[in-house]
Amino acid sequence: MLRSLQIEPEKCTGCLQCEMACSYQAEGVFNPAKSRIKVFAFHEEGRFVPYTCTQCTEAWCMHACPVEAIVINEATGAKEVIDDICVGCKVCTIACPFGTVNYSQDSGVVYKCDLCGGDPECAKACPTDCITYVDADHTGLNRMKAHAAKNLPE
Amino acid sequence: MAWTRKVLRINLTNGSIAEEPLNMDWAMQYLGQRGLGTKYLSEEIDPKCDALGPDNKMIMITGPLTGTMASTGGRYSVVTKSPLTGTIACSNSGGFIGNEIKCAGWDMIIFEGKSPKPVYLYLENDKAQLLPADEMWGKSVWETDEIIHKKHQDPLIRVACVGRSAEEGCLYAAIVNDLHRAAGRSGVGTVMASKNLKAVAVRGTLGVGNIKDPMGFLKATNEGKQVLKDNAVTGEGLPQLGTQVLMNVINEVGAMPTKNMQDVQFEGSSKISGEAMHEPRESDGKANLTTNAGCFACTIACGRISTIDQGHFTVENKPEYWGNSGGLEYEAAWALGSDTMVDDLDALTYANFLCNEDGMDPISFGSTVAAAMELFEMGVITKEQTDGMELKFGSAEALAWCAEVTAKGEGFGKDLGLGSKRLCEKYGHPDLSMTVKGQEFPAYDPRGIQGMGLTYATSNRGACHLRGYTVSSEILGIPEKTDPLSTEGKPELVKAFQDATAAVDSAGICVFTTFAWTLEDIAPQIDAACEGEWTSESLMEMGERIWNMERDFNIAAGITGDMDTLPKRLLKDAAKTGPAKGKVNNLDEMLPKYYEVRGWTQDGVPTDETRARLGL
């Protein structure tokens, strides 16, 4: 069964534990600046929204790559960047409509969420279950349940 | 390890910027933040110096756990000499800037001297620059934050800055970071402004590594997070109601300072409580509270994000205050509300917004307004001084007006900016100032919570709840219940809380974790991150060392044992209602014993043996 990251922004408190977990897994240091998942604080609105790659089926980044450095991990469905092949042309960062592929000045290649090989650290680190890793066919399950609950007898 | 081992030293007088290695001998003795910052300050300045002169220094310092996945690991402290109290000042803030300083590669930044012109520090990893701040001088915190982000074209910069109150010399000005978190107490913002330093803008992309035992660290921090989650206070009470969970509790036990501490219970407390912040308003059906929010790395998330009713008189036709911002925490709600007897939640939220917008400590501000209200009702302060405003207890209009004029340092706002002690002295009634060593009380009346009287009297930064929160034990039963109306065992209890808190304040984590964590939960996290061996015992000893070091600083600054006292009102005038009815604070029953358990003389001076035992 494929799984997807599910994000329910109304549960986010903006603590950035996900960003630290992500950067620690990927880079070996606690460094939100290098996180593949980013939490956006909308100050006026009083809301926090985590955002990362949704692993599109027909991934723009993958199709745009001129050297085929972005490949599908069949086990997880993640689109992964092969660092040794990537030439840092950044075409994928332009192709992605969501901005979730980014270029790293330090490494000279692009980086994006790879679902940590099927065990995403952000979901494990999230203290409020705002980020969960669920059945890819049922990402709407929680929302369905919440609406279903409104039909419960008083 | 866990430290970056780098110190950034900035001389504002001549504009020089230098990097130096962290003194690791001191780091092993004082850890970080409060302890280590105070050690540096003690070694580098004359405690007798003018707090607002160029000889005072201001240190912004992180802890070893700052910037890590340890829950609440995002704290930083500002250490300097206080212009409000003349004592050591150490104010702690959350938000996100502590992590940013650490991610830029620095354990601490030391500011020396005074800049000839307004400047701000722009720090991007190794690149540190003092840039002209002319366009932001005279502007609020919120405006300054916006100007910096626009100028550098970088939304990810974190900013700590002072507002107009600090520039105008308000003695309890705060340094506000991330728009609404603050190093709030003791006038650290006043010191910053006195140096012509408007802001510190940081962008760090290097991250925090150097963890001694990474696997052990993740295990210890995960266990710690689970403890916080399973605890009723940190897992439920604080996320749901914020620190405002205390409003009704403290009122019920008769320890809610009211009417400039004339009373110990406030009739309107339920209207300004954490529960009230959840109630839908009549006008627009929205609650005051939009959501809770966490500071960096915090898995508790007690922060309040609130709005004011757009039709409320305070914000009518002022759309700049219609959005969300930092809402009321208990101390602010108490000082702005109960102490002034204002039970209008929106008016309190407005005053709180202004405290954030222009960098004022809402505790000291609210208490000073309460003192001014008492003086007004006595006829000592008149409408002549207040520009026609009726400064009466319970007046939301008066509170809002006071916040506006103090934020800008206009007219009577200059008097309010003096703080309660100097205001009451100026108008000839020093006894009406509810302060210790010049700093205003927080939200726990020591007639109803005896141990807090000793905490306030002996606190190294004047009246303060964050220097030893015996409320935990006396009211909440953490770690075990003691009788709030009894003085028995309180000297030992106060010492234990003071020492443990000094250790927590030095680690890079938030003291609110200690509603659930003891040093037994904290030590393994520090031990896995830092070189050396860290146990609950060694942390407790370090806390005691820090406490005595602070005391030595104060003694050298001319703060003497006879200042370890409380206002007469709390020692002579009994509580009129509630469980503490008929009680005063029996400080005299506790203080001599406290000096004894501290290993101090009866004049309140650490003995040579005590200093030697602690390696001072």
Coordinates of N, CA and C in Angstrom, one line a residue, chain B residues 63-256:
Chain B
G63 N 21.5 28.8 24.6 CA 21.9 27.7 25.5 C 22.3 26.5 24.6
P64 N 22.9 25.5 25.1 CA 23.4 24.4 24.3 C 22.2 23.6 23.6
L65 N 21.0 23.7 24.2 CA 19.9 23.0 23.6 C 19.1 23.9 22.6
T66 N 19.5 25.2 22.6 CA 18.8 26.1 21.6 C 19.1 25.6 20.2
G67 N 18.0 25.5 19.4 CA 18.2 25.1 18.0 C 18.3 23.6 17.8
T68 N 17.9 22.9 18.8 CA 17.9 21.4 18.7 C 16.4 21.0 18.8
M69 N 16.2 19.6 18.6 CA 14.9 19.1 18.7 C 14.4 18.9 20.1
A70 N 15.2 19.2 21.1 CA 14.7 19.2 22.5 C 13.4 20.0 22.5
S71 N 12.4 19.5 23.2 CA 11.2 20.4 23.2 C 11.4 21.7 23.9
T72 N 10.9 22.7 23.3 CA 11.1 24.1 23.7 C 12.5 24.7 23.5
G73 N 13.3 23.9 22.7 CA 14.7 24.3 22.6 C 14.9 25.5 21.6
G74 N 14.4 26.6 21.9 CA 14.6 27.8 21.1 C 14.8 29.0 21.8
R75 N 15.2 28.9 23.1 CA 15.2 30.1 24.0 C 16.5 30.8 23.8
Y76 N 16.5 32.1 24.1 CA 17.7 32.9 24.3 C 17.5 33.9 25.4
S77 N 18.6 34.4 25.9 CA 18.5 35.4 27.0 C 19.2 36.7 26.7
V78 N 18.7 37.7 27.3 CA 19.5 39.0 27.2 C 20.0 39.3 28.6
V79 N 21.3 39.4 28.7 CA 21.9 39.6 30.1 C 22.6 41.0 30.0
T80 N 22.3 41.8 31.1 CA 22.9 43.1 31.2 C 22.6 43.6 32.6
K81 N 23.1 44.8 32.9 CA 22.7 45.4 34.1 C 21.4 46.2 33.9
S82 N 20.4 46.1 34.9 CA 19.1 46.6 34.7 C 19.0 48.1 35.1
P83 N 18.4 48.9 34.2 CA 18.2 50.3 34.6 C 17.0 50.5 35.6
L84 N 16.2 49.5 35.6 CA 15.0 49.6 36.5 C 15.4 49.3 37.9
T85 N 16.2 48.3 38.1 CA 16.5 47.8 39.5 C 17.9 48.0 39.9
G86 N 18.9 48.2 39.0 CA 20.3 48.3 39.3 C 20.9 47.0 39.6
T87 N 20.1 45.9 39.5 CA 20.6 44.6 39.7 C 21.0 43.9 38.4
I88 N 21.5 42.7 38.4 CA 21.6 41.9 37.2 C 20.3 41.8 36.5
A89 N 20.3 41.9 35.2 CA 19.1 41.7 34.4 C 19.3 40.5 33.5
C90 N 18.4 39.6 33.5 CA 18.5 38.5 32.6 C 17.0 38.2 32.1
S91 N 16.7 38.5 30.9 CA 15.4 38.3 30.4 C 15.4 37.2 29.3
N92 N 14.5 36.3 29.3 CA 14.5 35.1 28.5 C 13.3 35.2 27.5
S93 N 13.6 34.8 26.3 CA 12.5 34.9 25.3 C 12.5 33.7 24.4
G94 N 11.3 33.4 23.9 CA 11.2 32.2 23.0 C 11.1 32.8 21.5
G95 N 10.0 32.4 20.9 CA 10.0 32.8 19.5 C 11.0 32.0 18.7
F96 N 11.6 32.7 17.7 CA 12.5 32.0 16.8 C 13.9 32.5 16.6
I97 N 14.1 33.7 17.3 CA 15.4 34.3 17.0 C 16.6 33.6 17.7
G98 N 16.3 32.9 18.8 CA 17.4 32.2 19.5 C 17.9 31.1 18.6
N99 N 17.1 30.4 18.0 CA 17.5 29.4 17.0 C 18.3 30.0 15.9
E100 N 17.8 31.1 15.4 CA 18.4 31.8 14.2 C 19.9 32.2 14.6
I101 N 20.1 32.7 15.8 CA 21.5 33.1 16.2 C 22.4 31.9 16.2
K102 N 21.8 30.8 16.7 CA 22.6 29.6 16.8 C 22.9 29.0 15.4
C103 N 21.8 29.0 14.6 CA 22.0 28.5 13.2 C 23.0 29.3 12.4
A104 N 23.2 30.6 12.8 CA 24.1 31.4 12.1 C 25.5 31.1 12.6
G105 N 25.6 30.3 13.6 CA 27.0 29.8 14.1 C 27.5 30.5 15.3
W106 N 26.6 31.1 16.1 CA 27.0 31.8 17.3 C 26.3 31.3 18.6
D107 N 27.1 31.2 19.6 CA 26.5 30.9 20.9 C 26.0 32.2 21.6
M108 N 26.7 33.3 21.3 CA 26.3 34.6 21.9 C 26.9 35.8 21.2
I109 N 26.2 36.9 21.4 CA 26.7 38.2 20.9 C 26.8 39.2 22.0
I110 N 28.0 39.7 22.1 CA 28.3 40.7 23.2 C 28.3 42.1 22.6
F111 N 27.4 43.0 23.0 CA 27.4 44.4 22.6 C 28.1 45.2 23.6
E112 N 29.1 46.0 23.2 CA 29.8 46.9 24.1 C 29.6 48.4 23.6
G113 N 29.8 49.3 24.6 CA 29.9 50.7 24.2 C 28.6 51.3 23.8
K114 N 28.6 52.3 23.0 CA 27.4 53.0 22.5 C 27.7 53.5 21.1
S115 N 26.8 53.3 20.2 CA 27.0 53.7 18.8 C 26.8 55.2 18.8
P116 N 27.6 56.0 18.0 CA 27.3 57.4 17.9 C 26.0 57.7 17.1
K117 N 25.6 56.8 16.3 CA 24.3 57.0 15.5 C 23.5 55.7 15.6
P118 N 22.2 55.8 15.4 CA 21.3 54.6 15.4 C 21.8 53.6 14.4
V119 N 22.0 52.4 14.8 CA 22.4 51.3 13.9 C 21.6 50.0 14.2
Y120 N 21.7 49.1 13.3 CA 21.2 47.7 13.6 C 22.2 46.7 13.1
L121 N 22.2 45.6 13.8 CA 23.1 44.5 13.4 C 22.4 43.6 12.4
Y122 N 23.1 43.4 11.2 CA 22.6 42.4 10.3 C 23.6 41.3 10.3
L123 N 23.1 40.1 10.7 CA 24.0 39.0 10.8 C 23.5 37.8 9.9
E124 N 24.3 37.5 9.0 CA 24.0 36.4 8.1 C 25.2 35.4 8.2
N125 N 25.0 34.3 9.0 CA 26.1 33.4 9.3 C 27.3 34.1 9.7
D126 N 28.4 34.0 9.0 CA 29.7 34.7 9.4 C 29.7 36.2 9.1
K127 N 28.8 36.6 8.3 CA 28.8 38.0 7.9 C 28.0 38.9 8.9
A128 N 28.7 39.7 9.6 CA 28.1 40.6 10.6 C 28.4 42.0 10.2
Q129 N 27.3 42.8 10.1 CA 27.5 44.2 9.7 C 26.6 45.1 10.6
L130 N 27.2 46.3 11.0 CA 26.4 47.3 11.6 C 25.9 48.3 10.5
L131 N 24.6 48.4 10.4 CA 24.1 49.2 9.3 C 23.3 50.4 9.9
P132 N 23.2 51.5 9.1 CA 22.5 52.7 9.7 C 21.0 52.3 9.9
A133 N 20.4 52.8 11.0 CA 19.1 52.5 11.4 C 18.2 53.8 11.4
D134 N 18.7 54.8 10.7 CA 17.9 56.1 10.7 C 16.5 55.9 10.3
E135 N 16.2 55.1 9.3 CA 14.9 55.0 8.8 C 13.9 54.3 9.7
M136 N 14.5 53.5 10.7 CA 13.6 52.8 11.6 C 13.6 53.4 13.0
W137 N 14.5 54.3 13.3 CA 14.5 55.0 14.6 C 13.3 55.9 14.7
G138 N 12.6 55.8 15.8 CA 11.3 56.5 16.0 C 10.1 55.6 15.5
K139 N 10.4 54.4 15.1 CA 9.4 53.5 14.6 C 9.1 52.4 15.6
S140 N 7.9 51.8 15.5 CA 7.6 50.8 16.4 C 8.3 49.5 16.1
V141 N 8.1 48.5 16.9 CA 8.7 47.2 16.7 C 8.1 46.6 15.4
W142 N 6.8 46.7 15.2 CA 6.2 46.1 14.0 C 6.6 46.8 12.7
E143 N 6.8 48.1 12.8 CA 7.2 48.8 11.6 C 8.7 48.4 11.3
T144 N 9.5 48.4 12.3 CA 10.9 48.1 12.2 C 11.1 46.7 11.5
D145 N 10.3 45.7 12.0 CA 10.3 44.4 11.5 C 10.0 44.4 10.0
E146 N 9.0 45.2 9.6 CA 8.6 45.2 8.2 C 9.7 45.9 7.4
I147 N 10.3 47.0 7.9 CA 11.3 47.7 7.1 C 12.5 46.8 6.9
I148 N 12.9 46.1 7.9 CA 14.1 45.2 7.7 C 13.8 44.1 6.7
H149 N 12.6 43.5 6.8 CA 12.3 42.4 5.8 C 12.3 43.0 4.4
K150 N 11.7 44.1 4.2 CA 11.6 44.7 2.9 C 13.0 45.1 2.4
K151 N 13.8 45.7 3.2 CA 15.1 46.2 2.8 C 16.0 45.0 2.3
H152 N 16.0 43.9 3.1 CA 16.9 42.8 2.7 C 16.2 41.8 1.8
Q153 N 14.9 42.0 1.4 CA 14.3 41.1 0.5 C 14.4 39.7 0.9
D154 N 14.2 39.5 2.2 CA 14.3 38.1 2.8 C 13.3 37.9 3.9
P155 N 12.2 37.1 3.5 CA 11.2 36.9 4.5 C 11.6 36.0 5.7
L156 N 12.8 35.3 5.5 CA 13.2 34.4 6.6 C 14.1 35.0 7.6
I157 N 14.4 36.3 7.5 CA 15.2 36.9 8.5 C 14.4 37.0 9.8
R158 N 15.0 36.8 10.9 CA 14.4 36.9 12.2 C 14.9 38.2 12.9
V159 N 14.0 38.9 13.5 CA 14.3 40.3 14.0 C 14.0 40.4 15.5
A160 N 14.9 40.9 16.2 CA 14.7 41.3 17.6 C 15.0 42.8 17.7
C161 N 14.0 43.6 18.2 CA 14.3 45.0 18.2 C 13.5 45.7 19.3
V162 N 13.8 47.0 19.5 CA 13.1 47.8 20.5 C 12.1 48.8 19.8
G163 N 11.1 49.2 20.5 CA 10.1 50.1 20.0 C 10.4 51.5 20.4
R164 N 9.4 52.3 20.3 CA 9.5 53.7 20.7 C 9.7 53.9 22.2
S165 N 9.0 53.1 23.0 CA 9.1 53.2 24.4 C 10.5 53.2 24.9
A166 N 11.3 52.3 24.3 CA 12.7 52.2 24.7 C 13.5 53.4 24.3
E167 N 13.2 53.9 23.1 CA 13.9 55.1 22.7 C 13.6 56.3 23.6
E168 N 12.4 56.3 24.1 CA 11.9 57.4 25.0 C 12.3 57.2 26.4
G169 N 13.1 56.2 26.7 CA 13.6 56.0 28.0 C 12.7 55.3 29.0
C170 N 11.6 54.7 28.6 CA 10.7 53.9 29.4 C 11.6 52.8 30.1
L171 N 11.6 52.8 31.4 CA 12.6 51.9 32.2 C 12.3 50.5 32.2
Y172 N 11.1 50.1 31.6 CA 10.8 48.6 31.5 C 10.6 48.2 30.1
A173 N 11.3 48.8 29.2 CA 11.2 48.5 27.8 C 11.8 47.1 27.5
A174 N 11.1 46.4 26.6 CA 11.5 45.0 26.3 C 12.2 45.0 24.9
I175 N 12.8 43.9 24.7 CA 13.3 43.6 23.3 C 12.4 42.6 22.7
V176 N 11.7 43.0 21.7 CA 10.7 42.1 21.1 C 11.2 41.4 19.9
N177 N 11.0 40.1 19.8 CA 11.5 39.3 18.7 C 10.3 38.7 18.0
D178 N 10.3 38.4 16.7 CA 9.3 37.7 16.0 C 7.9 38.4 16.3
L179 N 7.9 39.7 16.4 CA 6.7 40.5 16.5 C 6.0 40.5 17.9
H180 N 6.0 39.4 18.5 CA 5.3 39.3 19.8 C 5.8 38.4 20.8
R181 N 7.1 38.0 20.7 CA 7.7 37.4 21.9 C 8.7 38.4 22.4
A182 N 9.0 38.3 23.7 CA 9.8 39.4 24.3 C 10.8 38.9 25.4
A183 N 12.0 39.5 25.3 CA 12.8 39.5 26.5 C 12.3 40.7 27.3
G184 N 11.3 40.4 28.2 CA 10.4 41.4 28.7 C 10.8 42.2 29.9
R185 N 11.4 41.6 30.8 CA 11.5 42.2 32.1 C 12.8 43.0 32.4
S186 N 12.8 43.9 33.3 CA 13.9 44.6 33.9 C 14.5 45.7 32.9
G187 N 13.8 46.0 31.9 CA 14.3 47.1 31.0 C 15.5 46.8 30.1
V188 N 15.6 45.5 29.7 CA 16.7 45.2 28.8 C 16.6 46.0 27.5
G189 N 15.4 46.3 27.1 CA 15.2 47.1 25.8 C 15.7 48.5 26.0
T190 N 15.5 49.0 27.2 CA 16.0 50.4 27.5 C 17.5 50.4 27.3
V191 N 18.2 49.4 27.8 CA 19.7 49.3 27.6 C 20.0 49.3 26.1
M192 N 19.3 48.4 25.4 CA 19.6 48.3 24.0 C 19.5 49.7 23.3
A193 N 18.4 50.4 23.6 CA 18.1 51.7 22.9 C 19.2 52.7 23.4
S194 N 19.6 52.6 24.6 CA 20.7 53.5 25.1 C 22.0 53.4 24.4
K195 N 22.1 52.2 23.7 CA 23.4 52.0 22.9 C 23.1 52.4 21.5
N196 N 22.0 53.0 21.2 CA 21.6 53.4 19.8 C 21.6 52.1 18.9
L197 N 21.2 51.0 19.5 CA 21.1 49.8 18.7 C 19.6 49.5 18.6
K198 N 19.1 49.6 17.4 CA 17.6 49.5 17.2 C 17.2 48.1 17.0
A199 N 18.0 47.3 16.3 CA 17.5 45.9 16.0 C 18.7 45.0 15.8
V200 N 18.4 43.7 15.9 CA 19.3 42.6 15.6 C 18.6 41.8 14.6
A201 N 19.0 41.7 13.4 CA 18.4 40.9 12.3 C 19.3 39.8 11.9
V202 N 18.7 38.6 12.0 CA 19.6 37.4 11.8 C 19.1 36.4 10.8
R203 N 19.9 35.9 10.0 CA 19.6 34.8 9.1 C 20.7 33.8 9.2
G204 N 20.3 32.6 9.7 CA 21.3 31.5 10.0 C 21.0 30.3 9.1
T205 N 21.9 29.8 8.4 CA 21.6 28.7 7.5 C 22.6 27.5 7.8
L206 N 23.4 27.7 8.8 CA 24.4 26.6 9.1 C 23.9 25.5 9.9
G207 N 22.8 25.7 10.6 CA 22.3 24.6 11.4 C 23.0 24.4 12.7
V208 N 22.5 23.5 13.5 CA 23.1 23.2 14.8 C 23.4 21.7 14.8
G209 N 24.7 21.4 15.0 CA 25.2 20.0 15.0 C 25.9 19.8 16.3
N210 N 27.0 19.1 16.2 CA 27.9 18.9 17.3 C 27.2 18.2 18.5
I211 N 26.3 17.4 18.2 CA 25.6 16.7 19.3 C 26.5 15.5 19.7
K212 N 26.8 15.4 21.1 CA 27.8 14.4 21.5 C 27.3 13.0 21.2
D213 N 26.1 12.7 21.5 CA 25.6 11.3 21.3 C 24.2 11.5 20.5
P214 N 24.3 11.6 19.2 CA 23.0 11.8 18.5 C 21.9 10.9 18.8
M215 N 22.2 9.6 18.8 CA 21.1 8.6 19.0 C 20.5 8.7 20.4
G216 N 21.5 8.9 21.4 CA 21.1 9.1 22.8 C 20.3 10.4 22.9
F217 N 20.6 11.4 22.2 CA 19.9 12.7 22.3 C 18.5 12.6 21.8
L218 N 18.3 11.9 20.6 CA 17.0 11.8 20.1 C 16.1 10.9 21.0
K219 N 16.7 9.9 21.6 CA 16.0 9.1 22.6 C 15.6 9.9 23.8
A220 N 16.5 10.7 24.3 CA 16.2 11.5 25.5 C 15.2 12.5 25.2
T221 N 15.3 13.2 24.1 CA 14.4 14.3 23.8 C 13.0 13.7 23.5
N222 N 12.9 12.5 22.8 CA 11.6 11.9 22.6 C 10.9 11.5 23.9
E223 N 11.7 11.0 24.8 CA 11.1 10.6 26.1 C 10.6 11.9 26.8
G224 N 11.4 12.9 26.7 CA 11.0 14.2 27.3 C 9.7 14.7 26.7
K225 N 9.6 14.6 25.4 CA 8.3 15.1 24.7 C 7.1 14.2 25.2
Q226 N 7.3 13.0 25.4 CA 6.2 12.1 25.8 C 5.8 12.5 27.2
V227 N 6.7 12.8 28.1 CA 6.3 13.3 29.4 C 5.5 14.6 29.4
L228 N 5.9 15.5 28.5 CA 5.1 16.7 28.4 C 3.7 16.4 27.8
K229 N 3.6 15.5 26.9 CA 2.3 15.2 26.3 C 1.4 14.5 27.3
D230 N 2.0 13.7 28.1 CA 1.1 12.9 29.1 C 0.7 13.7 30.3
N231 N 1.4 14.9 30.5 CA 1.1 15.7 31.7 C -0.1 16.6 31.5
A232 N -1.0 16.7 32.5 CA -2.2 17.4 32.4 C -2.0 18.9 32.2
V233 N -0.9 19.5 32.7 CA -0.7 20.9 32.6 C -0.1 21.2 31.2
T234 N 1.0 20.5 30.9 CA 1.7 20.8 29.6 C 1.0 20.1 28.4
G235 N 0.3 19.0 28.7 CA -0.4 18.3 27.6 C -1.8 18.8 27.3
E236 N -2.4 19.4 28.3 CA -3.8 19.8 28.1 C -4.0 21.3 28.4
G237 N -3.8 21.6 29.7 CA -4.1 22.9 30.2 C -3.4 24.1 29.4
L238 N -2.1 24.0 29.2 CA -1.4 25.1 28.5 C -1.8 25.2 27.1
P239 N -1.8 24.1 26.3 CA -2.2 24.2 24.9 C -3.7 24.8 24.8
Q240 N -4.6 24.4 25.6 CA -6.0 24.8 25.5 C -6.2 26.2 26.0
L241 N -5.6 26.5 27.1 CA -6.0 27.8 27.8 C -4.8 28.7 27.9
G242 N -3.6 28.3 27.5 CA -2.4 29.1 27.7 C -2.1 29.2 29.2
T243 N -1.2 30.1 29.5 CA -0.9 30.4 30.9 C -2.1 31.0 31.6
Q244 N -3.0 31.4 30.8 CA -4.3 32.0 31.3 C -5.2 30.9 32.0
V245 N -4.7 29.6 31.9 CA -5.3 28.5 32.7 C -5.3 28.9 34.2
L246 N -4.4 29.8 34.6 CA -4.3 30.2 36.0 C -5.3 31.2 36.5
M247 N -5.8 32.0 35.6 CA -6.6 33.1 36.1 C -7.7 32.8 37.1
N248 N -8.5 31.8 36.8 CA -9.6 31.4 37.7 C -9.0 30.7 38.9
V249 N -8.0 29.9 38.7 CA -7.4 29.1 39.8 C -6.8 30.0 40.9
I250 N -6.0 31.0 40.4 CA -5.3 31.9 41.4 C -6.3 32.8 42.1
N251 N -7.4 33.2 41.4 CA -8.4 34.0 42.0 C -9.1 33.2 43.1
E252 N -9.4 32.0 42.8 CA -10.1 31.2 43.8 C -9.3 31.0 45.1
V253 N -8.0 30.8 44.9 CA -7.2 30.6 46.1 C -6.9 31.9 46.9
G254 N -7.4 33.0 46.3 CA -7.2 34.3 47.0 C -5.8 34.8 46.9
A255 N -5.2 34.7 45.7 CA -3.9 35.2 45.5 C -3.8 36.0 44.3
M256 N -4.9 36.6 43.9 CA -5.0 37.4 42.7 C -4.8 38.9 43.1

